Short mmCIF file of C-alpha atoms and ligand atoms in Angstrom, two decimals:
data_model
loop_
_atom_site.label_atom_id
_atom_site.label_comp_id
_atom_site.label_asym_id
_atom_site.label_seq_id
_atom_site.Cartn_x
_atom_site.Cartn_y
_atom_site.Cartn_z
CA MET D 5 27.87 11.20 5.94
CA ALA D 6 25.99 11.36 9.29
CA ALA D 7 24.37 8.20 10.63
CA PRO D 8 20.63 8.45 10.00
CA ARG D 9 18.31 9.30 12.83
CA ALA D 10 15.28 7.84 11.15
CA GLU D 11 15.07 6.84 7.63
CA VAL D 12 13.11 4.63 5.31
CA VAL D 13 15.14 3.21 2.41
CA ILE D 14 13.09 2.34 -0.66
CA ASP D 15 14.71 -0.30 -2.84
CA LEU D 16 13.43 0.36 -6.27
CA ASP D 17 15.10 -2.65 -7.77
CA ASN D 18 13.03 -4.82 -5.51
CA LEU D 19 9.95 -2.86 -6.54
CA ARG D 20 10.71 -3.30 -10.30
CA HIS D 21 11.26 -7.01 -9.58
CA ASN D 22 7.93 -7.33 -7.95
CA VAL D 23 6.11 -5.48 -10.72
CA SER D 24 7.66 -7.50 -13.45
CA PHE D 25 6.80 -10.77 -11.50
CA LEU D 26 3.29 -9.71 -11.11
CA ALA D 27 2.79 -8.46 -14.63
CA GLY D 28 4.15 -11.90 -15.67
CA LEU D 29 1.60 -13.75 -13.73
CA ALA D 30 -1.20 -11.94 -15.73
CA PRO D 31 0.16 -11.95 -19.23
CA GLY D 32 -3.22 -11.36 -20.79
CA ALA D 33 -4.00 -8.27 -18.69
CA ASP D 34 -2.62 -4.81 -18.27
CA THR D 35 -1.16 -4.04 -14.85
CA MET D 36 -2.21 -1.12 -12.77
CA ALA D 37 0.25 -0.36 -9.93
CA VAL D 38 -1.75 1.15 -7.06
CA VAL D 39 0.05 4.08 -5.65
CA LYS D 40 -2.61 5.54 -3.38
CA ALA D 41 -1.56 7.00 0.04
CA ASP D 42 1.64 8.10 -1.35
CA GLY D 43 2.47 4.74 -2.63
CA TYR D 44 1.67 2.87 0.54
CA GLY D 45 4.07 5.22 2.29
CA HIS D 46 6.93 4.52 -0.35
CA GLY D 47 6.53 7.73 -2.37
CA ALA D 48 3.88 7.76 -5.19
CA VAL D 49 5.92 9.48 -7.83
CA GLU D 50 9.08 7.40 -7.48
CA VAL D 51 7.04 4.15 -7.21
CA ALA D 52 4.97 5.04 -10.24
CA ARG D 53 8.01 5.69 -12.41
CA ALA D 54 9.74 2.45 -11.34
CA ALA D 55 6.48 0.43 -11.75
CA LEU D 56 6.00 1.86 -15.32
CA GLU D 57 9.59 0.93 -16.17
CA ALA D 58 9.02 -2.61 -14.99
CA GLY D 59 5.88 -3.37 -16.90
CA ALA D 60 2.89 -1.69 -15.33
CA SER D 61 0.89 0.44 -17.85
CA TRP D 62 -1.63 1.95 -15.48
CA LEU D 63 -1.51 3.68 -12.09
CA GLY D 64 -4.30 3.62 -9.47
CA SER D 65 -4.88 6.50 -7.02
CA CYS D 66 -7.53 6.87 -4.46
CA SER D 67 -8.26 10.58 -4.73
CA LEU D 68 -8.18 12.94 -7.78
CA VAL D 69 -5.60 15.04 -5.85
CA GLU D 70 -3.27 12.07 -5.84
CA ALA D 71 -3.79 11.41 -9.49
CA LEU D 72 -3.04 15.12 -10.32
CA HIS D 73 0.04 14.87 -8.16
CA LEU D 74 1.31 12.22 -10.58
CA ARG D 75 0.39 14.42 -13.64
CA ASN D 76 2.24 17.35 -12.12
CA ALA D 77 5.32 15.18 -11.89
CA GLY D 78 5.16 14.58 -15.61
CA ILE D 79 3.67 11.13 -15.53
CA THR D 80 1.47 10.61 -18.58
CA ALA D 81 0.46 6.96 -18.09
CA PRO D 82 -3.26 6.28 -17.59
CA VAL D 83 -4.26 6.94 -13.97
CA LEU D 84 -7.57 5.87 -12.42
CA ALA D 85 -8.91 7.98 -9.51
CA TRP D 86 -11.79 6.39 -7.61
CA LEU D 87 -13.05 8.11 -4.50
CA ASP D 88 -13.73 11.76 -3.89
CA PRO D 89 -16.19 13.66 -1.90
CA VAL D 90 -19.48 15.16 -3.10
CA GLY D 91 -18.99 18.41 -4.99
CA THR D 92 -15.50 17.56 -6.21
CA ASP D 93 -14.53 19.61 -9.23
CA TYR D 94 -13.56 16.94 -11.76
CA ALA D 95 -12.52 19.35 -14.45
CA PRO D 96 -8.85 19.31 -13.66
CA GLY D 97 -9.01 15.62 -13.84
CA VAL D 98 -10.73 15.57 -17.16
CA ALA D 99 -8.32 18.09 -18.48
CA ALA D 100 -5.31 16.13 -17.27
CA ASP D 101 -6.68 12.76 -18.82
CA VAL D 102 -7.37 11.17 -15.49
CA ASP D 103 -9.69 8.24 -15.64
CA LEU D 104 -12.66 8.76 -13.15
CA SER D 105 -14.82 6.18 -11.40
CA ALA D 106 -18.54 6.65 -11.03
CA SER D 107 -20.69 4.53 -8.65
CA SER D 108 -23.90 6.50 -9.13
CA VAL D 109 -25.89 8.55 -11.62
CA ARG D 110 -25.01 11.63 -9.37
CA GLN D 111 -21.38 11.07 -9.70
CA LEU D 112 -21.68 10.40 -13.46
CA ALA D 113 -23.51 13.78 -13.70
CA GLU D 114 -20.66 15.49 -11.92
CA ILE D 115 -18.04 14.04 -14.17
CA ALA D 116 -20.24 14.86 -17.17
CA GLU D 117 -20.58 18.52 -16.16
CA ALA D 118 -16.71 18.70 -15.73
CA ALA D 119 -16.30 17.29 -19.20
CA ARG D 120 -18.68 19.81 -20.67
CA SER D 121 -16.79 22.61 -18.89
CA VAL D 122 -13.41 21.38 -20.29
CA GLY D 123 -14.88 20.66 -23.68
CA ARG D 124 -13.65 17.03 -23.94
CA GLN D 125 -14.96 13.55 -23.17
CA ALA D 126 -14.27 12.11 -19.80
CA ARG D 127 -13.14 8.45 -19.62
CA VAL D 128 -15.03 6.63 -16.79
CA HIS D 129 -14.98 3.33 -15.10
CA LEU D 130 -18.37 2.29 -13.75
CA LYS D 131 -18.02 0.65 -10.37
CA ILE D 132 -20.50 -2.08 -9.30
CA ASP D 133 -20.67 -3.27 -5.72
CA THR D 134 -20.48 -7.06 -5.89
CA GLY D 135 -20.52 -7.60 -2.08
CA LEU D 136 -17.90 -5.48 -0.31
CA SER D 137 -20.57 -2.92 0.42
CA ARG D 138 -18.34 0.01 0.25
CA ASN D 139 -17.92 2.14 -2.78
CA GLY D 140 -19.73 0.83 -5.98
CA CYS D 141 -23.24 0.91 -7.37
CA ALA D 142 -25.78 -1.36 -5.76
CA ALA D 143 -27.08 -4.07 -8.07
CA ASP D 144 -30.56 -2.65 -8.03
CA ASP D 145 -29.32 0.72 -9.42
CA TRP D 146 -26.87 -0.67 -11.92
CA GLY D 147 -29.27 -0.83 -14.73
CA ALA D 148 -30.10 2.83 -14.53
CA LEU D 149 -26.33 3.74 -14.19
CA VAL D 150 -25.19 1.80 -17.31
CA GLU D 151 -28.23 3.22 -19.34
CA LYS D 152 -27.43 6.79 -18.25
CA ALA D 153 -23.76 6.25 -19.03
CA ALA D 154 -24.60 4.84 -22.45
CA ALA D 155 -26.78 8.04 -23.15
CA THR D 156 -24.28 10.60 -21.85
CA PRO D 157 -22.14 11.88 -24.73
CA GLU D 158 -19.80 13.67 -22.36
CA VAL D 159 -18.48 10.37 -20.97
CA ARG D 160 -16.87 7.31 -22.46
CA VAL D 161 -17.17 4.15 -20.52
CA HIS D 162 -13.80 2.43 -20.65
CA ALA D 163 -14.43 -0.36 -18.11
CA ILE D 164 -16.63 -1.71 -15.36
CA TRP D 165 -14.94 -2.76 -12.20
CA SER D 166 -15.33 -3.99 -8.66
CA HIS D 167 -13.32 -4.76 -5.60
CA LEU D 168 -13.10 -8.10 -3.72
CA ALA D 169 -13.71 -8.56 0.00
CA CYS D 170 -11.92 -11.87 0.93
CA ALA D 171 -9.49 -12.55 -1.89
CA ASP D 172 -6.71 -12.95 0.62
CA GLU D 173 -8.44 -16.04 2.04
CA ILE D 174 -7.76 -18.59 -0.63
CA GLY D 175 -10.96 -20.53 -1.62
CA HIS D 176 -13.24 -18.12 0.28
CA PRO D 177 -16.84 -18.60 -1.26
CA ALA D 178 -17.44 -14.90 -1.24
CA THR D 179 -14.98 -14.42 -4.09
CA ASP D 180 -16.95 -16.79 -6.33
CA ALA D 181 -20.17 -15.02 -5.39
CA GLN D 182 -18.63 -11.66 -6.14
CA ALA D 183 -17.38 -12.99 -9.61
CA GLU D 184 -20.94 -14.02 -10.39
CA ARG D 185 -22.38 -10.71 -9.60
CA PHE D 186 -19.68 -9.01 -11.61
CA ASP D 187 -20.62 -11.24 -14.48
CA ASP D 188 -24.26 -10.19 -14.16
CA ALA D 189 -23.24 -6.48 -14.13
CA TYR D 190 -21.15 -7.11 -17.23
CA ARG D 191 -24.03 -8.56 -19.16
CA GLU D 192 -26.28 -5.71 -18.10
CA ALA D 193 -23.60 -3.20 -19.30
CA VAL D 194 -23.41 -4.86 -22.63
CA ALA D 195 -27.20 -5.03 -22.92
CA ALA D 196 -27.22 -1.34 -22.43
CA GLY D 197 -24.99 -0.86 -25.46
CA LEU D 198 -21.60 -0.51 -23.63
CA GLU D 199 -18.47 -2.49 -24.61
CA PRO D 200 -16.56 -2.11 -21.44
CA LEU D 201 -13.25 -3.71 -20.30
CA ARG D 202 -13.38 -5.42 -16.85
CA HIS D 203 -11.13 -5.32 -13.72
CA ILE D 204 -11.57 -6.72 -10.24
CA ALA D 205 -8.32 -8.33 -9.12
CA ASN D 206 -6.29 -6.69 -6.22
CA SER D 207 -2.87 -8.41 -5.25
CA ALA D 208 -4.46 -11.38 -3.65
CA ALA D 209 -6.71 -12.26 -6.70
CA LEU D 210 -3.72 -11.55 -9.12
CA LEU D 211 -1.66 -14.08 -7.20
CA THR D 212 -4.38 -16.83 -6.71
CA ARG D 213 -7.20 -16.31 -9.11
CA PRO D 214 -6.03 -16.19 -12.85
CA ASP D 215 -9.77 -16.52 -13.76
CA LEU D 216 -10.36 -13.08 -12.32
CA HIS D 217 -7.58 -11.16 -14.20
CA PHE D 218 -9.83 -10.03 -16.99
CA ASP D 219 -8.39 -7.09 -18.83
CA LEU D 220 -6.53 -5.27 -16.02
CA VAL D 221 -5.21 -6.34 -12.61
CA ARG D 222 -4.76 -3.80 -9.82
CA PRO D 223 -1.97 -4.88 -7.38
CA GLY D 224 -1.02 -2.71 -4.50
CA ILE D 225 0.59 -4.43 -1.45
CA ALA D 226 2.38 -7.01 -3.59
CA VAL D 227 4.06 -4.24 -5.64
CA TYR D 228 5.71 -3.23 -2.30
CA GLY D 229 6.81 -6.78 -1.88
CA LEU D 230 4.42 -7.74 0.87
CA ASN D 231 2.42 -10.97 0.30
CA PRO D 232 -1.28 -10.80 1.26
CA VAL D 233 -1.83 -14.64 0.92
CA PRO D 234 -0.46 -17.54 2.91
CA GLU D 235 1.10 -19.18 -0.22
CA PRO D 236 4.73 -18.17 -0.87
CA PHE D 237 5.46 -16.01 -3.92
CA ASP D 238 8.80 -14.37 -5.05
CA LEU D 239 7.98 -10.91 -3.65
CA ARG D 240 10.76 -8.83 -2.21
CA PRO D 241 10.01 -6.12 0.48
CA VAL D 242 10.74 -2.69 -0.76
CA MET D 243 10.97 -0.73 2.44
CA THR D 244 13.64 -0.82 5.14
CA PHE D 245 13.29 1.27 8.24
CA ARG D 246 16.66 2.07 9.72
CA SER D 247 18.35 4.26 12.29
CA SER D 248 21.63 4.22 14.17
CA VAL D 249 22.98 3.92 17.68
CA ALA D 250 23.00 7.42 19.11
CA PHE D 251 24.56 6.45 22.46
CA ALA D 252 25.87 3.24 24.18
CA LYS D 253 26.84 2.65 27.70
CA ARG D 254 27.14 -0.08 30.48
CA ILE D 255 24.65 -0.41 33.28
CA PRO D 256 25.00 -2.62 36.38
CA ALA D 257 22.53 -5.39 37.20
CA GLY D 258 19.52 -4.15 38.98
CA GLU D 259 19.11 -0.92 36.96
CA SER D 260 15.93 -0.44 35.15
CA VAL D 261 15.05 1.15 31.86
CA SER D 262 12.63 3.76 30.40
CA TYR D 263 9.36 5.21 31.75
CA GLY D 264 7.82 3.15 34.46
CA LEU D 265 11.04 1.18 34.93
CA SER D 266 9.33 -1.88 33.50
CA TRP D 267 12.48 -3.75 32.56
CA THR D 268 15.37 -4.47 34.95
CA ALA D 269 18.84 -5.76 33.93
CA LYS D 270 19.55 -9.23 35.46
CA SER D 271 23.28 -8.77 34.93
CA ASP D 272 25.65 -6.00 33.96
CA THR D 273 24.86 -5.14 30.36
CA THR D 274 25.46 -2.82 27.47
CA LEU D 275 22.56 -0.64 26.42
CA ALA D 276 22.25 1.10 22.94
CA LEU D 277 19.95 4.00 22.57
CA VAL D 278 18.16 4.28 19.21
CA PRO D 279 16.65 7.79 18.52
CA VAL D 280 13.30 6.68 17.02
CA GLY D 281 10.06 6.21 18.83
CA TYR D 282 6.29 6.26 18.27
CA ALA D 283 6.58 9.74 16.68
CA ASP D 284 8.61 7.96 14.01
CA GLY D 285 6.34 5.06 13.46
CA VAL D 286 7.49 2.52 16.09
CA PRO D 287 4.14 1.50 17.71
CA ARG D 288 4.22 1.98 21.45
CA SER D 289 2.28 -1.35 21.74
CA LEU D 290 5.49 -3.06 20.66
CA SER D 291 6.99 -2.18 24.00
CA HIS D 292 8.63 -5.45 25.50
CA ARG D 293 7.69 -7.29 22.25
CA MET D 294 10.13 -6.07 19.64
CA HIS D 295 13.59 -6.70 18.39
CA VAL D 296 15.88 -4.67 16.11
CA TRP D 297 18.96 -5.72 14.04
CA VAL D 298 22.11 -4.21 15.19
CA ALA D 299 25.74 -5.30 15.17
CA GLY D 300 25.04 -8.46 13.22
CA ARG D 301 22.03 -9.84 15.10
CA ARG D 302 18.50 -9.44 16.48
CA ARG D 303 18.42 -7.92 19.89
CA PRO D 304 15.63 -7.08 22.22
CA VAL D 305 14.27 -3.60 22.74
CA VAL D 306 13.90 -3.24 26.54
CA GLY D 307 11.61 -1.04 28.46
CA ARG D 308 8.84 1.12 26.98
CA VAL D 309 8.89 2.64 23.52
CA CYS D 310 8.98 6.41 24.02
CA MET D 311 8.05 9.18 21.61
CA ASP D 312 11.57 9.72 20.47
CA GLN D 313 13.73 6.72 21.43
CA VAL D 314 14.07 3.10 22.23
CA VAL D 315 16.72 1.22 24.29
CA VAL D 316 18.27 -2.09 23.07
CA ASP D 317 19.89 -4.59 25.31
CA CYS D 318 23.16 -5.69 23.70
CA GLY D 319 24.38 -7.84 26.60
CA ASP D 320 28.29 -8.09 26.62
CA ASP D 321 28.60 -7.42 22.93
CA VAL D 322 30.49 -4.59 21.55
CA VAL D 323 28.07 -2.09 20.04
CA ALA D 324 29.40 1.24 18.78
CA GLU D 325 27.81 4.59 18.69
CA GLY D 326 26.93 5.27 15.06
CA ASP D 327 26.25 1.51 14.19
CA GLU D 328 23.34 0.92 11.79
CA VAL D 329 20.10 -0.23 13.39
CA VAL D 330 17.44 -1.94 11.22
CA LEU D 331 13.93 -1.63 12.74
CA PHE D 332 12.36 -3.57 9.97
CA GLY D 333 13.52 -4.70 6.48
CA THR D 334 13.38 -7.51 4.07
CA GLY D 335 13.90 -10.20 6.57
CA ALA D 336 16.64 -11.61 4.30
CA HIS D 337 19.30 -11.65 7.08
CA GLY D 338 16.89 -12.39 9.85
CA GLU D 339 16.05 -8.79 10.73
CA PRO D 340 12.42 -8.04 11.76
CA THR D 341 9.90 -7.29 9.03
CA ALA D 342 6.93 -5.03 8.67
CA ARG D 343 4.79 -8.34 8.79
CA GLU D 344 6.38 -9.26 12.12
CA TRP D 345 5.35 -5.82 13.60
CA ALA D 346 1.83 -6.24 12.15
CA ASP D 347 1.41 -9.70 13.62
CA ILE D 348 2.57 -8.63 17.07
CA THR D 349 0.46 -5.46 17.20
CA GLY D 350 -2.62 -7.11 15.68
CA THR D 351 -2.83 -5.23 12.32
CA ILE D 352 -1.64 -5.87 8.75
CA ASP D 353 1.60 -4.88 7.17
CA TYR D 354 -0.28 -2.48 4.89
CA GLU D 355 -0.83 -0.25 7.97
CA ILE D 356 2.77 -0.55 9.10
CA VAL D 357 4.36 0.67 5.90
CA THR D 358 1.76 3.20 5.00
CA GLY D 359 2.19 4.68 8.45
CA MET D 360 5.83 5.41 7.76
CA TYR D 361 5.10 8.61 5.81
CA ARG D 362 6.02 11.00 8.53
CA PRO D 363 7.77 14.34 8.42
CA ARG D 364 10.50 13.20 10.88
CA VAL D 365 11.47 10.15 8.85
CA ALA D 366 13.65 10.66 5.86
CA ARG D 367 12.99 8.75 2.76
CA THR D 368 15.79 7.75 0.45
CA TYR D 369 15.77 5.62 -2.76
CA ARG D 370 18.25 2.94 -3.76
C1 PLP M 408 -6.03 -0.44 -2.45
C2 PLP M 408 -6.81 -1.03 -3.69
C3 PLP M 408 -6.28 -1.96 -4.46
C4 PLP M 408 -5.03 -2.73 -4.07
O1 PLP M 408 -5.23 -3.69 -3.11
P1 PLP M 408 -4.03 -4.58 -2.52
O2 PLP M 408 -4.75 -5.51 -1.62
O3 PLP M 408 -3.07 -3.64 -1.87
O4 PLP M 408 -3.54 -5.24 -3.74
C5 PLP M 408 -6.90 -2.34 -5.59
N1 PLP M 408 -8.12 -1.76 -5.89
C6 PLP M 408 -8.71 -0.90 -5.12
C7 PLP M 408 -10.01 -0.25 -5.50
C8 PLP M 408 -8.08 -0.49 -3.98
O5 PLP M 408 -8.64 0.36 -3.29
#
């Protein structure tokens, strides 16, 4: 087999471990594995199947198209889709048993119309904004929404739900404030005659706020083995980004490397060329600030990250063409991690792994 040019390897055993660990932390709740954005760049269908095997019973998608993609792959588990533009035709969703979220009377009416056209009830989750100020019904409009939902025979309200702003900062007072507003919203829904389930916990709240597990927890990032909170948990990163040495050569002291000649060899050294660059998900802003794992240790990338390649300084070590290069991985052997890239470039590991869904990067499953 040829050495990979650019490949993400998805370790589904690690993913199953994470899901079963997370489900075990919330024994009284069902677990929804969030697989939006093509499973945070890991492949929604493969992730969904593995998560369901490991103890998840729900799946979370952002858009209806994403939810229908799971259905088209033959996945029959409950799926919630929560954010689509005005004028979306929800009929295919209702027909395919996709749970739909409504944050307003207008959205509820669109869903009810789709249910009428399909000739079956739609299952909806009413979303209350408890402080994130994104999607979700404003508290002032909530009474009208729950009353309308209770009076609309085309929909059945399965749950009310919300999303937290600061759950990754343990002890942040906003989380308690959001929990209180969520409770108020629940009481109003019950007063309107609904008997909804409740869900609000993302990965961070699942890990640190058992009081907010309610009936269903919605972990995303933790399913992929990345920990959103400072406290340690037994989560195993699922994605490894790897390539191979395409070319190796000696250069003499004084020679410089890559565009701008921004790095100069202090002594004679061996350079290894790795055929991945910013078109493959290596941020150019990592130039002069990244290491890769090759020939048994971390080694610095020298000079600028290019569109298609980076150059690694290997000193006097023997590095062979074809040797495996790990750009980021689990960190178990000291190789760089997605978190390390995120910390250096000023983002979060969510963005690093989600950004790895690229046509030029192969994806394989272990
Ligand atoms: C993305 C998302 C989640 C998962 O969040 P993580 O921080 O990745 O656990 C849960 N709920 C909603 C509504 C989301 O959009």
